[in-house]
JSON list of C-alpha atoms in Angstrom, two decimals:
[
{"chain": "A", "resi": 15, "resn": "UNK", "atom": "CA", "xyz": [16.91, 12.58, 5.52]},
{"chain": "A", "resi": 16, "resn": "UNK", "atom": "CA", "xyz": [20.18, 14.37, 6.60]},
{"chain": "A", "resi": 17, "resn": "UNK", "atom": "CA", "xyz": [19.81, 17.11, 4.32]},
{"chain": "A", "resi": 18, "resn": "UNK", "atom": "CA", "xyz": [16.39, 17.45, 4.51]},
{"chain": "A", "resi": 19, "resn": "UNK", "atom": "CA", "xyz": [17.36, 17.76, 8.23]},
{"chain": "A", "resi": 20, "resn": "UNK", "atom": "CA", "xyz": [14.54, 15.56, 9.11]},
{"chain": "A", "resi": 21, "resn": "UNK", "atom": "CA", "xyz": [16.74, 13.00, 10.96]},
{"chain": "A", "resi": 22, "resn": "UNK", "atom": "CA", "xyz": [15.32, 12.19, 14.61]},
{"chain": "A", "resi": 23, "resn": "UNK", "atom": "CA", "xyz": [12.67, 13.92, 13.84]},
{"chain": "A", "resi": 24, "resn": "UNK", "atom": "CA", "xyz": [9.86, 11.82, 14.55]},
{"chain": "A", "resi": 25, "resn": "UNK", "atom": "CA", "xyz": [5.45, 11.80, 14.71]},
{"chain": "A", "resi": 26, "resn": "UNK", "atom": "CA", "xyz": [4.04, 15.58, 13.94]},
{"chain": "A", "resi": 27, "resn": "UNK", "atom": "CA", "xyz": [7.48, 17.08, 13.73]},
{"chain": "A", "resi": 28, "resn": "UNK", "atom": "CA", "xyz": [8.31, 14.70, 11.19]},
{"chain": "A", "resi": 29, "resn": "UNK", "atom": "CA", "xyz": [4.97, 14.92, 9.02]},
{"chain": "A", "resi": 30, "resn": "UNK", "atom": "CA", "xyz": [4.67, 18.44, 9.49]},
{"chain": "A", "resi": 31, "resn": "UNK", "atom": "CA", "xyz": [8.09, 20.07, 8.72]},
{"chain": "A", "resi": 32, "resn": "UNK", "atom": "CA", "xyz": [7.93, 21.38, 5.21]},
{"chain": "A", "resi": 33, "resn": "UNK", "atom": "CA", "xyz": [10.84, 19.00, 4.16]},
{"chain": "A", "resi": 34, "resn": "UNK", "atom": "CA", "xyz": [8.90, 15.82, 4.86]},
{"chain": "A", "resi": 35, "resn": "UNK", "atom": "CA", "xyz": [6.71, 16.70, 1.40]},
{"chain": "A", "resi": 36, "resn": "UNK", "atom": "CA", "xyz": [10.07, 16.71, -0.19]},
{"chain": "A", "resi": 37, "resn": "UNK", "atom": "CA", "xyz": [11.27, 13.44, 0.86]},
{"chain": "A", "resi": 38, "resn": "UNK", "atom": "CA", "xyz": [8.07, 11.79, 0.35]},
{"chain": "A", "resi": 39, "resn": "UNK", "atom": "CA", "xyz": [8.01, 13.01, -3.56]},
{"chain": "A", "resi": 40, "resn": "UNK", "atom": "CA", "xyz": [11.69, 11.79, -3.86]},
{"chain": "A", "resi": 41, "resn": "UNK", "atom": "CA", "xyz": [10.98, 8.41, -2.28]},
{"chain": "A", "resi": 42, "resn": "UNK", "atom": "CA", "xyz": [7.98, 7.90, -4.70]},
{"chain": "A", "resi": 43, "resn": "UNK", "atom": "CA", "xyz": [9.50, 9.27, -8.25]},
{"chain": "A", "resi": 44, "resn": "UNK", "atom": "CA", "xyz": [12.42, 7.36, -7.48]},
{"chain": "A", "resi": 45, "resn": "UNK", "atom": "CA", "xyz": [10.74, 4.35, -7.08]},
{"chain": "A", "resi": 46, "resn": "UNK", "atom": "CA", "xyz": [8.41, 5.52, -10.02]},
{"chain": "A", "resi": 47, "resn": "UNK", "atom": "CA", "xyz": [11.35, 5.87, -11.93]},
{"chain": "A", "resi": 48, "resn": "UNK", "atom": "CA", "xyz": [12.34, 2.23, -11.09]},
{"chain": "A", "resi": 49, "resn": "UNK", "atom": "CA", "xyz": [9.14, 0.46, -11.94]},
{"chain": "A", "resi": 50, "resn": "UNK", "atom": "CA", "xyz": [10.14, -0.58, -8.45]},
{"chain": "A", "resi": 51, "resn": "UNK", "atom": "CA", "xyz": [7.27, -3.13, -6.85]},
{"chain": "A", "resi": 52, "resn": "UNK", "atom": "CA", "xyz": [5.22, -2.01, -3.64]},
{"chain": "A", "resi": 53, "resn": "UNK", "atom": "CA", "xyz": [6.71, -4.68, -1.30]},
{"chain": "A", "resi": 54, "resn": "UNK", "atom": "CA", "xyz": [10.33, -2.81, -2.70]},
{"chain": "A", "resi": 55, "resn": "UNK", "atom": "CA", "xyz": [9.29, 0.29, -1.17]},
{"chain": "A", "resi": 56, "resn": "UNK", "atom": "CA", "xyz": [7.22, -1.22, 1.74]},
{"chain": "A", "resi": 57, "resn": "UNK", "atom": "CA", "xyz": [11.39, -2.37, 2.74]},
{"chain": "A", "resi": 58, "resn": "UNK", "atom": "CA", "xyz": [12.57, 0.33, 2.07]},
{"chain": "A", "resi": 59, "resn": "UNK", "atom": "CA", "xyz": [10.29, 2.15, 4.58]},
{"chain": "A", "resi": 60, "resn": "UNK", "atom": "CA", "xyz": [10.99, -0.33, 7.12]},
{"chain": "A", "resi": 61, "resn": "UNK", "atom": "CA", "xyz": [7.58, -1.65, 7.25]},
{"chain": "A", "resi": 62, "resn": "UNK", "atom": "CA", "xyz": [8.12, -4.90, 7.11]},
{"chain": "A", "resi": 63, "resn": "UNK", "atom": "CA", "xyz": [9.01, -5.60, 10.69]},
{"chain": "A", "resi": 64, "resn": "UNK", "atom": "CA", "xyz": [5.61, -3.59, 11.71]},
{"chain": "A", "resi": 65, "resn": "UNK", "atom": "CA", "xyz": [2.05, -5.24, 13.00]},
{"chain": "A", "resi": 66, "resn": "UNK", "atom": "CA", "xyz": [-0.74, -4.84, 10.71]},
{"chain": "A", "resi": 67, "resn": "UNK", "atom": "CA", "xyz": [-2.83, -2.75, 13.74]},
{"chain": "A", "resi": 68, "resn": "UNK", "atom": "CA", "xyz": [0.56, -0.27, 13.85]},
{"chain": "A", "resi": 69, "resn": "UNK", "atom": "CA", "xyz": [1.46, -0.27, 10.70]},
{"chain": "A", "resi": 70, "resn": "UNK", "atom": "CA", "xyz": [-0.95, 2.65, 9.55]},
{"chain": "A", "resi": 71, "resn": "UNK", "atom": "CA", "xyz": [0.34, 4.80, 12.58]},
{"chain": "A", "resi": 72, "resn": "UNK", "atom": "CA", "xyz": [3.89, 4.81, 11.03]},
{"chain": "A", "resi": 73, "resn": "UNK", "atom": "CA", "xyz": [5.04, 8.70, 10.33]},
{"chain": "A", "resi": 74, "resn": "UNK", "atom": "CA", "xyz": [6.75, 6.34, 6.93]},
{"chain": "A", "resi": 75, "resn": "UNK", "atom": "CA", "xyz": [3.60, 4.22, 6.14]},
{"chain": "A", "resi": 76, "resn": "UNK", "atom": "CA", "xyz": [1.82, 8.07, 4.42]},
{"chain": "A", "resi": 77, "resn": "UNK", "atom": "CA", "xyz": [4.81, 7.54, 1.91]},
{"chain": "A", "resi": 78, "resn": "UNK", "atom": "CA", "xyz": [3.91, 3.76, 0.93]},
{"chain": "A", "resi": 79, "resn": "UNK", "atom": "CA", "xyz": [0.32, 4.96, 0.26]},
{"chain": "A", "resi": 80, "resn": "UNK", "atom": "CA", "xyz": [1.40, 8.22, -2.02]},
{"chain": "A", "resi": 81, "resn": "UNK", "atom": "CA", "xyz": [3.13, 5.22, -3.62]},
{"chain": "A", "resi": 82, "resn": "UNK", "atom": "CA", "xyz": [0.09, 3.08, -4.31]},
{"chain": "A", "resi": 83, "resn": "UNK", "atom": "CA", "xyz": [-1.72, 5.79, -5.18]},
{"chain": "A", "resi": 84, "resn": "UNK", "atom": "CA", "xyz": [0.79, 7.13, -7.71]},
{"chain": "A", "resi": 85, "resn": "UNK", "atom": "CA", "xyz": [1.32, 3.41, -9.00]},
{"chain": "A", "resi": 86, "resn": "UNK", "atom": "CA", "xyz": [-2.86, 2.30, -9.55]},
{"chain": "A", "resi": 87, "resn": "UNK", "atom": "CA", "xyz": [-3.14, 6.00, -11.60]},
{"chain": "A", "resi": 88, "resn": "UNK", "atom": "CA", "xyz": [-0.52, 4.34, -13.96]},
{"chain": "A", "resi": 89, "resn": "UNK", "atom": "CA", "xyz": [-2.04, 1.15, -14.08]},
{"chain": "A", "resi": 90, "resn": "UNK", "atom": "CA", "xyz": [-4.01, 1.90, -16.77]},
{"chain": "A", "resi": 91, "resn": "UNK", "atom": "CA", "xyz": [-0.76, 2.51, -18.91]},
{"chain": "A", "resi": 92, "resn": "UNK", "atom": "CA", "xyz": [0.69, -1.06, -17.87]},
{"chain": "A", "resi": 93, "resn": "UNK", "atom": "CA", "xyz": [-0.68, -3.99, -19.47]},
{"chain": "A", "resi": 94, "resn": "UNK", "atom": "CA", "xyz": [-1.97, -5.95, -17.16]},
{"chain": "A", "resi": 95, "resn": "UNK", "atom": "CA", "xyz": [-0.07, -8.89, -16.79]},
{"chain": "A", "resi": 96, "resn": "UNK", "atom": "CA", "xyz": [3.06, -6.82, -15.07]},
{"chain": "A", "resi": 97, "resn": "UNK", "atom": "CA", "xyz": [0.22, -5.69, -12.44]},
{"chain": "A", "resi": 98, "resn": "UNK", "atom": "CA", "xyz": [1.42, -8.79, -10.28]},
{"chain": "A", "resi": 99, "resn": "UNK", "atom": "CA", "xyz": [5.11, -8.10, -10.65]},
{"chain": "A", "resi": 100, "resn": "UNK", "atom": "CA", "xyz": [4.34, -4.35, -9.62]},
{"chain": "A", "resi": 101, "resn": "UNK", "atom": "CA", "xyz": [1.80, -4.94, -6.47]},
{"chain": "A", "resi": 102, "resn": "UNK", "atom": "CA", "xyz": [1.81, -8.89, -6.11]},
{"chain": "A", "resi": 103, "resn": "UNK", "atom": "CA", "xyz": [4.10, -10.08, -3.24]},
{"chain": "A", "resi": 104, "resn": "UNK", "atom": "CA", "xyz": [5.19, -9.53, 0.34]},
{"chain": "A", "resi": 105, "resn": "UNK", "atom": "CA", "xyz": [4.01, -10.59, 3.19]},
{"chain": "A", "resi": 106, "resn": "UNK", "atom": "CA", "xyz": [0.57, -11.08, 4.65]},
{"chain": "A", "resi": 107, "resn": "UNK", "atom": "CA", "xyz": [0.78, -7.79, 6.51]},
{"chain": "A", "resi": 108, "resn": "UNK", "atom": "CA", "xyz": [1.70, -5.97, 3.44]},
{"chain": "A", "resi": 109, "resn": "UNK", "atom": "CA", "xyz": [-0.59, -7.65, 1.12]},
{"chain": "A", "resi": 110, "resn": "UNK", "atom": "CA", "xyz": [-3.79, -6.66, 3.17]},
{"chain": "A", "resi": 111, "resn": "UNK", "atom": "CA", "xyz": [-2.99, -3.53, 3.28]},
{"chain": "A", "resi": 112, "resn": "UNK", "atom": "CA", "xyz": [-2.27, -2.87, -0.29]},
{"chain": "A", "resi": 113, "resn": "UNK", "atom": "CA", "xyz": [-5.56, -4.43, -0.54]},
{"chain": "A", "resi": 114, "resn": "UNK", "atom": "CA", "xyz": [-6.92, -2.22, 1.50]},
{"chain": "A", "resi": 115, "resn": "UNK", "atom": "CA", "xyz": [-5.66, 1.16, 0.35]},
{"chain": "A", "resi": 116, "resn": "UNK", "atom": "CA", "xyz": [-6.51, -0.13, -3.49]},
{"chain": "A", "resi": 117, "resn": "UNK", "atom": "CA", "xyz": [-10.08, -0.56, -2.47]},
{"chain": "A", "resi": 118, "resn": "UNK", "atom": "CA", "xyz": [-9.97, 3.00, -1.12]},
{"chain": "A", "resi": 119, "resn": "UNK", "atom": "CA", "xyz": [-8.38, 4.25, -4.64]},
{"chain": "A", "resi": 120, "resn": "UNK", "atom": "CA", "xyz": [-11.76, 2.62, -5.91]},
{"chain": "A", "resi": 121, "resn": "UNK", "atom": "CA", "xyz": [-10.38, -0.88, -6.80]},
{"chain": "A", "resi": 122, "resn": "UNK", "atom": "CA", "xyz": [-13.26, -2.83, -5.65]},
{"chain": "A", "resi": 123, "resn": "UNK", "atom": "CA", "xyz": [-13.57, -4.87, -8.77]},
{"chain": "A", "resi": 124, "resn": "UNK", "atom": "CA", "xyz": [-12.41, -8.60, -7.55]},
{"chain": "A", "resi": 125, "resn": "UNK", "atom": "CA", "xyz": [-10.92, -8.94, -11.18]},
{"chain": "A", "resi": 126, "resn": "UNK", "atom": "CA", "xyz": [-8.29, -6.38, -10.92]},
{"chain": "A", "resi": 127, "resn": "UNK", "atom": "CA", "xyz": [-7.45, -6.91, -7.70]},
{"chain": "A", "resi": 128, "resn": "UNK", "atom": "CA", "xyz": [-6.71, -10.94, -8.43]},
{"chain": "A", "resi": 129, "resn": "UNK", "atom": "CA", "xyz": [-4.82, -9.50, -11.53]},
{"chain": "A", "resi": 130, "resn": "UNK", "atom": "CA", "xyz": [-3.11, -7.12, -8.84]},
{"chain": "A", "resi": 131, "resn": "UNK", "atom": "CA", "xyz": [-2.69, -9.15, -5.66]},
{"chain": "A", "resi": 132, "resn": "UNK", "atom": "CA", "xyz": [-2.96, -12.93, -6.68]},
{"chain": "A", "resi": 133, "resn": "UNK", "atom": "CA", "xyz": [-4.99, -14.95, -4.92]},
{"chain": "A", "resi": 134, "resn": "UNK", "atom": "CA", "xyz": [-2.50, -14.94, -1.54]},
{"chain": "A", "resi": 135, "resn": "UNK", "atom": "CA", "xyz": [-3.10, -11.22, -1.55]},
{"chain": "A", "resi": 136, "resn": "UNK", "atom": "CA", "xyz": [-6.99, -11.37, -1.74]},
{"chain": "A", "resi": 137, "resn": "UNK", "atom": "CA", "xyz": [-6.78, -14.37, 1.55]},
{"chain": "A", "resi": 138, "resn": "UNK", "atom": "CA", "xyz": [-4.26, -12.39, 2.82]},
{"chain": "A", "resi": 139, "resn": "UNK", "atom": "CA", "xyz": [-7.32, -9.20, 2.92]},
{"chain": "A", "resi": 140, "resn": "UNK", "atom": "CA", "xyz": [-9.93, -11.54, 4.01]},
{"chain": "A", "resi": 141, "resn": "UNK", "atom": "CA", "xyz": [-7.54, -12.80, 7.03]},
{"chain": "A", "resi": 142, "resn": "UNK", "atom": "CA", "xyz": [-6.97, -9.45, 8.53]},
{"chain": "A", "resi": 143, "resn": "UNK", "atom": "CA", "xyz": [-10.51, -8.20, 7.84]},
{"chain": "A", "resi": 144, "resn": "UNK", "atom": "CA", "xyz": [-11.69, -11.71, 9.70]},
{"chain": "A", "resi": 145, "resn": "UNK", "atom": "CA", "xyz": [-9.25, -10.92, 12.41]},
{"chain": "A", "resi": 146, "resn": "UNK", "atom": "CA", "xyz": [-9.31, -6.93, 12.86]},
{"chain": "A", "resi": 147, "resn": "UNK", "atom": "CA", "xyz": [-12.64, -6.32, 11.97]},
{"chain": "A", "resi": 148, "resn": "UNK", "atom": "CA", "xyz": [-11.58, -3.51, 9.73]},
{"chain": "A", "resi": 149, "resn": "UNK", "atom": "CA", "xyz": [-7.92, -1.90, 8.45]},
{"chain": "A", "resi": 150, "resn": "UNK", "atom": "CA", "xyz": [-8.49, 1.44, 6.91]},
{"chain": "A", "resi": 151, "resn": "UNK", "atom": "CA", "xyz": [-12.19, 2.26, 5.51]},
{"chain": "A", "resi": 152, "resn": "UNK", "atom": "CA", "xyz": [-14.88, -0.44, 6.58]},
{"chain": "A", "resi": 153, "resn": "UNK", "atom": "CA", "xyz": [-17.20, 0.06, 4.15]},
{"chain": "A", "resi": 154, "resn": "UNK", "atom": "CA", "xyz": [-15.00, 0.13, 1.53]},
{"chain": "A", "resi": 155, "resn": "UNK", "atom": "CA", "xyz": [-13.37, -3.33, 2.81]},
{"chain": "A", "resi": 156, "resn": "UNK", "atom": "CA", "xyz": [-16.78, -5.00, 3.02]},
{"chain": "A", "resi": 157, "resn": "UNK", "atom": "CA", "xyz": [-17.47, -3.38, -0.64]},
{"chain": "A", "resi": 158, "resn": "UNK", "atom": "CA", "xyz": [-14.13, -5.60, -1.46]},
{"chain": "A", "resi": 159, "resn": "UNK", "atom": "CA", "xyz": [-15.26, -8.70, 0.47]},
{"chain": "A", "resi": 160, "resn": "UNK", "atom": "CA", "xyz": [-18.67, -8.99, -0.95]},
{"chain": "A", "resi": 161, "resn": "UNK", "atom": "CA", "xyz": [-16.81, -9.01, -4.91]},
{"chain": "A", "resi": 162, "resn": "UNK", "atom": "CA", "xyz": [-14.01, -11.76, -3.60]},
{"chain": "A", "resi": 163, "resn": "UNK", "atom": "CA", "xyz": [-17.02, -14.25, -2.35]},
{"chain": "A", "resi": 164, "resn": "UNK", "atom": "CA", "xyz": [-19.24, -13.12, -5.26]},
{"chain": "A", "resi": 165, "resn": "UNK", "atom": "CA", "xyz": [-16.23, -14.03, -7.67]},
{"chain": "A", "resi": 166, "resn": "UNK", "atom": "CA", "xyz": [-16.04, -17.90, -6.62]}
]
């Protein structure tokens, strides 16, 4: 972030300096590169310590979700049984929101995301939706909600 000189920059400054789009596609290809797992880069971002309510008003968190998204368009290309090892783990937190911004990418389909999450990410979801009601699209959660029951 030094030589993007985007250190102490924080909020709108942050997201909105030209340099932040820069950092953001370095963060992701690198971790791209890696076949790093989402709860890798959710640490790395410093989520980890965050409340699921705050989480998504992080300036960091916009990077973790170009990271999902970039990840679930190469899904398709993995075979499915390294899904788990790529979006499985972390902690509750983490795992309902990954939940959440999959179901917004259009992964509504209780099958992939049990092949994606395990079941401790799906309870994880169901938790936090119980709890907060809703964590980034509503409809789309309930969408997600409706498959887990229907799939016992």
């Amino acid at each position: 972030m030094d030589k993007l000189k985007l250190t102490g920059l924080i909020g709108r400054a942050l997201t909105e300096d030209p340099n932040f789009k820069y950092f953001q596609k370095f963060k992701v290809d690198g971790w791209l590169k890696k076949g790093a797992s989402t709860t890798t880069a959710w640490d790395d971002l410093g989520l980890n310590s965050i409340a699921l309510g705050e989480v998504t008003k992080v300036d960091t968190f916009r990077i973790y979700q170009q990271y999902i998204t970039e990840l679930n368009k190469k899904a398709e290309n993995i075979p499915w049984d390294r899904w788990s090892n790529l979006f499985g783990g972390g902690s509750e937190t983490e795992l309902a929101i990954k939940v959440s911004i999959l179901a917004k990418l259009g992964r509504t389909d209780s099958i992939d995301l049990q092949l994606m999450v395990e079941s401790r990410g799906m309870i994880a979801f169901l938790k936090a939706v119980k709890k907060h009601g809703k964590i980034l699209d509503e409809r789309v959660e309930m969408d997600v909600v409706k498959a887990i029951v229907n799939l016992q």
